[in-house]
PDB file of C-alpha atoms in Angstrom:
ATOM      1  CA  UNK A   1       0.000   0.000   0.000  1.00 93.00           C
ATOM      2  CA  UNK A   2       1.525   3.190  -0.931  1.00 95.00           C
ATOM      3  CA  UNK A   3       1.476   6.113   2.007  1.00 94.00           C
ATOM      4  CA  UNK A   4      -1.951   7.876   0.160  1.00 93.00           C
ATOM      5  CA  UNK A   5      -3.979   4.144   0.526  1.00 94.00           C
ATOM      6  CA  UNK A   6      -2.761   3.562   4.071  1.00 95.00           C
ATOM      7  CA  UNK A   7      -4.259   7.615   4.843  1.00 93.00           C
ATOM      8  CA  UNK A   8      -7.610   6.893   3.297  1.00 92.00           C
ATOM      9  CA  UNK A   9      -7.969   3.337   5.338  1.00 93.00           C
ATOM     10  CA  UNK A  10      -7.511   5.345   8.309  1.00 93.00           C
ATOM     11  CA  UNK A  11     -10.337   7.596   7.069  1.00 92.00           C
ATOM     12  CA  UNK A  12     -12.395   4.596   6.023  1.00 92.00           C
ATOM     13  CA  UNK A  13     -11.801   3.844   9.618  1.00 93.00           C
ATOM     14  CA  UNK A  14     -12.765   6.649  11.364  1.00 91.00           C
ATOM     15  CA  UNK A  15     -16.569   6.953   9.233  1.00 88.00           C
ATOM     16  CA  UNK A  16     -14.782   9.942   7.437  1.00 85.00           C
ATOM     17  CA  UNK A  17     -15.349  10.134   3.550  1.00 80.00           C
ATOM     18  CA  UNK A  18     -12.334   9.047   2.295  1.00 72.00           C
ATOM     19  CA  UNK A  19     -12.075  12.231  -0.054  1.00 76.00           C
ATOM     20  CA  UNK A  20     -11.546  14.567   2.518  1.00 75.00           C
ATOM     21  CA  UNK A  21      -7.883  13.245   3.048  1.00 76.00           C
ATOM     22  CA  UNK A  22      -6.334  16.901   1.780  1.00 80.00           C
ATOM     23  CA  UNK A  23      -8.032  17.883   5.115  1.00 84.00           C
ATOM     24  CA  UNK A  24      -5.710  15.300   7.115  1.00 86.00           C
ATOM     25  CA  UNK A  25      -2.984  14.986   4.832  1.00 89.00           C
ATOM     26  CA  UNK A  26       0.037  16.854   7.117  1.00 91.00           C
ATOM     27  CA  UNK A  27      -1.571  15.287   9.713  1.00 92.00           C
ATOM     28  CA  UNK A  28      -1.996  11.384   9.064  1.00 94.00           C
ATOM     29  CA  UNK A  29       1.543  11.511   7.466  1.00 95.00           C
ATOM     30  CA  UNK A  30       2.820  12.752  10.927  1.00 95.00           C
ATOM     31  CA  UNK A  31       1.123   9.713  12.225  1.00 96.00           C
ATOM     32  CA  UNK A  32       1.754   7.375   9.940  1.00 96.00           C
ATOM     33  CA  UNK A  33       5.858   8.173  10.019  1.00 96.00           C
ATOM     34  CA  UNK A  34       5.577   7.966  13.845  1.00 96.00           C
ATOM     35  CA  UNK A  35       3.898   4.546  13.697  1.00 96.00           C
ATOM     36  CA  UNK A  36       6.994   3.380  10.835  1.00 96.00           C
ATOM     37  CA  UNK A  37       9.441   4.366  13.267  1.00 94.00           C
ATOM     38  CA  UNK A  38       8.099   2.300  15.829  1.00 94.00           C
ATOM     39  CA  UNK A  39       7.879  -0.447  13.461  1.00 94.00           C
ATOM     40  CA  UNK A  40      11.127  -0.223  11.837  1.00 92.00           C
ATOM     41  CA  UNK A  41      13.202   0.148  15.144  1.00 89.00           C
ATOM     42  CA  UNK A  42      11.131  -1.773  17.877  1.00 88.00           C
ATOM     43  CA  UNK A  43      10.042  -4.875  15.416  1.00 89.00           C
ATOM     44  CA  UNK A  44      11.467  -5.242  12.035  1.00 89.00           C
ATOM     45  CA  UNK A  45      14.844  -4.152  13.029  1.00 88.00           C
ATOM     46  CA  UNK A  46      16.291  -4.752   9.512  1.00 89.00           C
ATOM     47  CA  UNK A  47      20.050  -5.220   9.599  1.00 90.00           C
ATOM     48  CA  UNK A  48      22.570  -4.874   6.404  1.00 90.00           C
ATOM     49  CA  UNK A  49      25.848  -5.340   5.997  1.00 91.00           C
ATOM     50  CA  UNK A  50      28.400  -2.024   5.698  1.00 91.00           C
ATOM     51  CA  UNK A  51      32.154  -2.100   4.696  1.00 91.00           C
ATOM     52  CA  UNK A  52      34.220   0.829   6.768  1.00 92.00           C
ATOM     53  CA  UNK A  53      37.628   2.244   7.185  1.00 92.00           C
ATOM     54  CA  UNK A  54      39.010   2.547  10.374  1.00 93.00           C
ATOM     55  CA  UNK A  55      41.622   5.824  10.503  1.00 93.00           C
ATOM     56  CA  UNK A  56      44.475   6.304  12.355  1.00 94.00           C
ATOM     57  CA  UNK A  57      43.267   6.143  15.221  1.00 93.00           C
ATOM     58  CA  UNK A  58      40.784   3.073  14.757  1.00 92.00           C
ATOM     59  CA  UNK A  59      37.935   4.689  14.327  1.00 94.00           C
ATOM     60  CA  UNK A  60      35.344   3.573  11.912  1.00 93.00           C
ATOM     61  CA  UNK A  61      32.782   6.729  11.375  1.00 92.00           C
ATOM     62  CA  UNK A  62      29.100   5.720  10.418  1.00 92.00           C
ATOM     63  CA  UNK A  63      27.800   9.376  10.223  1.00 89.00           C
ATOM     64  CA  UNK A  64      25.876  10.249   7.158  1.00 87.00           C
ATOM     65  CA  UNK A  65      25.160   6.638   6.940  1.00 90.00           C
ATOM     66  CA  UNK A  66      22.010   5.482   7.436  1.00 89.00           C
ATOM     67  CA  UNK A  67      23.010   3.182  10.367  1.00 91.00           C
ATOM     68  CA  UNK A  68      21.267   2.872  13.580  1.00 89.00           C
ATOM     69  CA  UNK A  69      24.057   1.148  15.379  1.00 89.00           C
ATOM     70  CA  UNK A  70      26.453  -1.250  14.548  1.00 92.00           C
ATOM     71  CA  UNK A  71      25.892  -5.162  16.019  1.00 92.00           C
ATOM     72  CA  UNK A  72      29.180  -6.820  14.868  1.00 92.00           C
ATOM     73  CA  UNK A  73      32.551  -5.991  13.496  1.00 93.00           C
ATOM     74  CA  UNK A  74      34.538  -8.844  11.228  1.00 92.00           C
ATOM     75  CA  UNK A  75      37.546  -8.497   8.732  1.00 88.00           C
ATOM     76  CA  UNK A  76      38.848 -11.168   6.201  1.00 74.00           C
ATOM     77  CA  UNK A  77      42.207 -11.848   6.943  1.00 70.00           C
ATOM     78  CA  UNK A  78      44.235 -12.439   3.315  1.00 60.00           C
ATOM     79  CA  UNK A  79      44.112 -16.529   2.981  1.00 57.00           C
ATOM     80  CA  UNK A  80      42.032 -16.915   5.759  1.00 56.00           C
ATOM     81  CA  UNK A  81      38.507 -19.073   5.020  1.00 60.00           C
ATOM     82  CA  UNK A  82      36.220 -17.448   7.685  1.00 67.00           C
ATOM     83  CA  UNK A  83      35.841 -13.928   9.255  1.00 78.00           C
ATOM     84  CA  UNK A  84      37.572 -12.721  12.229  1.00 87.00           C
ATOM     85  CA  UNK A  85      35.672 -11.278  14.876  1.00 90.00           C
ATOM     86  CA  UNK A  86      36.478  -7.438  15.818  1.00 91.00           C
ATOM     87  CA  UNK A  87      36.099  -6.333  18.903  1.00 93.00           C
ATOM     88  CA  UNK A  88      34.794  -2.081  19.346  1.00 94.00           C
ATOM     89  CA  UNK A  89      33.172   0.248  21.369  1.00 93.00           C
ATOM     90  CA  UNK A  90      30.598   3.002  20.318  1.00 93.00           C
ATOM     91  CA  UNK A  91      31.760   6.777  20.288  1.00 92.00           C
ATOM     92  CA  UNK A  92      30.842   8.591  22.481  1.00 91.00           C
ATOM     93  CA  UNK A  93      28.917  11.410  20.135  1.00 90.00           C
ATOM     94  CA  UNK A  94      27.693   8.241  18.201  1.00 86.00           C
ATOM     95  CA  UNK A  95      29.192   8.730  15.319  1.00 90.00           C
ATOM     96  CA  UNK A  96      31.083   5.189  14.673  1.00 92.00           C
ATOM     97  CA  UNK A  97      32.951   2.854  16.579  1.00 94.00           C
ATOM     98  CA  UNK A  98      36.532   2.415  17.731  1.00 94.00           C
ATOM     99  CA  UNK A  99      38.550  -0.380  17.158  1.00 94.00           C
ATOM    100  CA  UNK A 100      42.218  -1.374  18.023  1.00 93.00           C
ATOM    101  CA  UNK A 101      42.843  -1.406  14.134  1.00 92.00           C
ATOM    102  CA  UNK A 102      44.231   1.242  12.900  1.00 91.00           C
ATOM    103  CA  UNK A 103      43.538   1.871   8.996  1.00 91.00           C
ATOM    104  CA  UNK A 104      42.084  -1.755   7.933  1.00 90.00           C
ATOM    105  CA  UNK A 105      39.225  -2.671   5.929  1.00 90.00           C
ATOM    106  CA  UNK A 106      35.723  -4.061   8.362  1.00 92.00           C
ATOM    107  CA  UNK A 107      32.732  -5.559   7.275  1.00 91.00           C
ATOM    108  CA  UNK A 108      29.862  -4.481   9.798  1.00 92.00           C
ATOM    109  CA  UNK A 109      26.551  -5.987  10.694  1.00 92.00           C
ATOM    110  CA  UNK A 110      24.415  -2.884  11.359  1.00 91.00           C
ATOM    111  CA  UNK A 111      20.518  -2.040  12.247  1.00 91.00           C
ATOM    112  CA  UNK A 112      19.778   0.590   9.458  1.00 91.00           C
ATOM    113  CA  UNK A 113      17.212   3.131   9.500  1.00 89.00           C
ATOM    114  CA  UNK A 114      14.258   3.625   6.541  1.00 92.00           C
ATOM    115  CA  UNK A 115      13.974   7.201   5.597  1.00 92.00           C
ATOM    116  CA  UNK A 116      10.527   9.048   6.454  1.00 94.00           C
ATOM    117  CA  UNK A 117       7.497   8.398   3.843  1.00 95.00           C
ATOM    118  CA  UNK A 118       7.079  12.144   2.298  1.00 93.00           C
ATOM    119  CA  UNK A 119       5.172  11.701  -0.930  1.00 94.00           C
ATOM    120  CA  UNK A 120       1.978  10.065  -1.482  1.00 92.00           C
ATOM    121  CA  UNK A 121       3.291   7.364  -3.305  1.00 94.00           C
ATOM    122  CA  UNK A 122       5.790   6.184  -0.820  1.00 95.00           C
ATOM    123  CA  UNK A 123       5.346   2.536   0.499  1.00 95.00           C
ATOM    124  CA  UNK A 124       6.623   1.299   3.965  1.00 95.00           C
ATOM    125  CA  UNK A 125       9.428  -1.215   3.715  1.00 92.00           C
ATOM    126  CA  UNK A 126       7.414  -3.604   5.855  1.00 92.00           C
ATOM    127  CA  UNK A 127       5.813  -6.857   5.279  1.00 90.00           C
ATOM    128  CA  UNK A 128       2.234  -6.154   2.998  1.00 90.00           C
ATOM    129  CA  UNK A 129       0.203  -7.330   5.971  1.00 87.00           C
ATOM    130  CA  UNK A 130       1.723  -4.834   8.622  1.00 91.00           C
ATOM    131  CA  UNK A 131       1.011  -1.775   5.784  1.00 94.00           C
ATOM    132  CA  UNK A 132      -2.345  -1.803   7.334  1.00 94.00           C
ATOM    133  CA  UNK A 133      -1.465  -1.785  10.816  1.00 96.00           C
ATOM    134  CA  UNK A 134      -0.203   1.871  10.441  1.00 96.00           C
ATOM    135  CA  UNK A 135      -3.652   3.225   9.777  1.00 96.00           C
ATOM    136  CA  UNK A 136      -4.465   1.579  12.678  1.00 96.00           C
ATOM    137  CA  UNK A 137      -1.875   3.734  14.584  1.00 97.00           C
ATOM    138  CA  UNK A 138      -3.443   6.979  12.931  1.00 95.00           C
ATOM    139  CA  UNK A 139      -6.711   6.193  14.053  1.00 95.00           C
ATOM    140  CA  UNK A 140      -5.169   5.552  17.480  1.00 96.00           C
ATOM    141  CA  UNK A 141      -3.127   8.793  17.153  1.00 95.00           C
ATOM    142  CA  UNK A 142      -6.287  10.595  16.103  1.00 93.00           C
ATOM    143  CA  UNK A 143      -8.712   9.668  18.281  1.00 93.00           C
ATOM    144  CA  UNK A 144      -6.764   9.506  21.493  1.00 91.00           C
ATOM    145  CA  UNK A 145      -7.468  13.100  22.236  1.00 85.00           C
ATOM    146  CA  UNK A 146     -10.860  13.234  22.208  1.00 79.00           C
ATOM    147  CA  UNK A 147     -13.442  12.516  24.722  1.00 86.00           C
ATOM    148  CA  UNK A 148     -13.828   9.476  26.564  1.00 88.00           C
ATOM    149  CA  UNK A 149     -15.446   7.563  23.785  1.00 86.00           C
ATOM    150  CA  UNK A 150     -12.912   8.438  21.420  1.00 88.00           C
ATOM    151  CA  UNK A 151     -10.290   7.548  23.763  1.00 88.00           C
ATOM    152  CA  UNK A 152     -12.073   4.012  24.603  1.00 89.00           C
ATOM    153  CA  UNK A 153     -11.978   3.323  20.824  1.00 91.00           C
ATOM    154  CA  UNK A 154      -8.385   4.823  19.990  1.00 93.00           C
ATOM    155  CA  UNK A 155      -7.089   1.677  22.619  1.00 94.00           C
ATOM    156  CA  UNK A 156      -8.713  -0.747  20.087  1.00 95.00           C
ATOM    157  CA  UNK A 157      -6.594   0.803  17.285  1.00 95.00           C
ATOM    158  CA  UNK A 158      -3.481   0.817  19.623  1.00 95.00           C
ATOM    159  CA  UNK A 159      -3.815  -2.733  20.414  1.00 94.00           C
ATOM    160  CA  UNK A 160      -4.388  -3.745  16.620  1.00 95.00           C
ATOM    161  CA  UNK A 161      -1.395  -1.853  15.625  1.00 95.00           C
ATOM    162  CA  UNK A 162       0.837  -3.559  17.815  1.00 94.00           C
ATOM    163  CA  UNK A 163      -0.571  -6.961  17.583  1.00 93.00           C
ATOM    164  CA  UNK A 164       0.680  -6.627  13.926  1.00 92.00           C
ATOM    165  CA  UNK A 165       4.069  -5.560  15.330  1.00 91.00           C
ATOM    166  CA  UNK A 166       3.997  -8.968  17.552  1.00 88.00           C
ATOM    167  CA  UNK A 167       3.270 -10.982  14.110  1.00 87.00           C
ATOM    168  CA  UNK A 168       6.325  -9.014  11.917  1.00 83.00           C
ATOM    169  CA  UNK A 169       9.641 -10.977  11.880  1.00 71.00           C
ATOM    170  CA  UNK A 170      13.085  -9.341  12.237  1.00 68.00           C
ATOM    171  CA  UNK A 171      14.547  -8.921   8.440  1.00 61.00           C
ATOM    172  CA  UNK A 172      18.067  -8.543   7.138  1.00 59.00           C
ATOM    173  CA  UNK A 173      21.444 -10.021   7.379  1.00 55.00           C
ATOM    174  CA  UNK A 174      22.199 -11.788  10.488  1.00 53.00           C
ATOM    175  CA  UNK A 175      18.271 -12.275  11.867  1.00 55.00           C
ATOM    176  CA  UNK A 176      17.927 -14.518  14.349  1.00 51.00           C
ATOM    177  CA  UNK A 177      14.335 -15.599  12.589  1.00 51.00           C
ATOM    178  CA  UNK A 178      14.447 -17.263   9.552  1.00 50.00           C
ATOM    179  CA  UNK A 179      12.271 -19.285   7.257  1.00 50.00           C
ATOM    180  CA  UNK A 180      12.337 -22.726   6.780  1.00 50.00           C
ATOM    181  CA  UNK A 181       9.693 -23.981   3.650  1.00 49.00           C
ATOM    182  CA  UNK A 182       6.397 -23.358   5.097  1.00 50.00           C
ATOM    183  CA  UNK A 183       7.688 -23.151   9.251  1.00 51.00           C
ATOM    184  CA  UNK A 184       9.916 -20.323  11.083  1.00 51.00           C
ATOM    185  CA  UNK A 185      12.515 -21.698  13.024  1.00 51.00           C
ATOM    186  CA  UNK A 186      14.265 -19.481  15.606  1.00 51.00           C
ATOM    187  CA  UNK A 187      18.305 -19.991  16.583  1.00 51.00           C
ATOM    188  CA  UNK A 188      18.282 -19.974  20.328  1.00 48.00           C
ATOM    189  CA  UNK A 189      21.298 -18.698  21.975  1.00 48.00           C
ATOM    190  CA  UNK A 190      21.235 -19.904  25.437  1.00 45.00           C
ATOM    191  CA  UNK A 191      24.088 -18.967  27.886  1.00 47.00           C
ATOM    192  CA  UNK A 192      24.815 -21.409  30.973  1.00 45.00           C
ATOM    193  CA  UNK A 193      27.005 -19.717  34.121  1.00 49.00           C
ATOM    194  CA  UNK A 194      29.952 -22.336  34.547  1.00 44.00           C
TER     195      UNK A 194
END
């Protein structure tokens, strides 16, 4: 569904006519952004792989990037068959990591960010069944400031958004969920104290 289809199923929603979306346009997009975000970082968490430089120094910047935060750091060693685990720390400000290796080529497992849905025909990178779920979260958004009633029904659209949130799978490189013909089959990583 493209951002325009997911505003007038909100309207359809809310027992408005679903041609008076100019009226709720800056609005609902407001909304609808807010309830991608929460999407994107709290449930799909997608995850890509990034190739940086470290400098001098061992720091690997990620700024202007569209990386949420980097998971795990490898290198290829010349002749070597696997990766090597690197380890790092965040900066401070955010901006990257530090390593201990100075000037060297990583590979980085990273939680990206989607940009913002700004023209009509945008589509959310989500899974086609969760589109829907974020006109659920404008009618929330919409109706939970107005009277009790409103307020009563917004916590029905609340709880539909983020029961679609529950269903959505992590996505990307390095998910712990993956599919397996017609089942999901989840990698447990269980830690026992010694």
């Amino acid at each position: 569904m493209t951002l325009s289809q997911i505003m007038k199923l909100a309207l359809r929603q809310l027992d408005e006519d679903a041609e008076d979306v100019s009226e709720y346009e800056e609005l609902f997009k407001v909304y609808a952004n807010t309830g991608y975000a929460i999407a994107v970082r709290g449930y799909l968490r997608p995850r890509e792989l990034r190739e940086l430089v470290t400098d001098e120094q061992g720091r690997a910047l990620t700024e202007g990037m569209d990386v949420e935060r980097v998971i795990e750091l490898t290198r290829a060693e010349a002749g070597a068959a696997a990766l090597e685990r690197v380890p790092f720390i965040p900066l401070a400000d955010g901006s990257g990591v530090r390593t201990q290796l100075a000037q060297t080529r990583l590979y980085a497992l990273c939680e990206v960010r989607y940009p913002e849905m700004t023209e009509d025909t945008d589509e959310p990178r989500l899974p086609e069944d969760a589109h829907a779920a974020l006109a659920d979260y404008i009618c929330y958004r919409h109706l939970s400031s107005g009277s009790l009633a409103k307020q009563s029904r917004a916590k029905f659209f609340l709880t539909s958004f983020y029961q679609a949130m529950q269903r959505m799978l992590p996505a990307g490189a390095g998910s712990v969920t993956t599919r397996q013909n017609l089942y999901e089959a989840t990698r447990l990583r269980a830690v026992f104290p010694r």
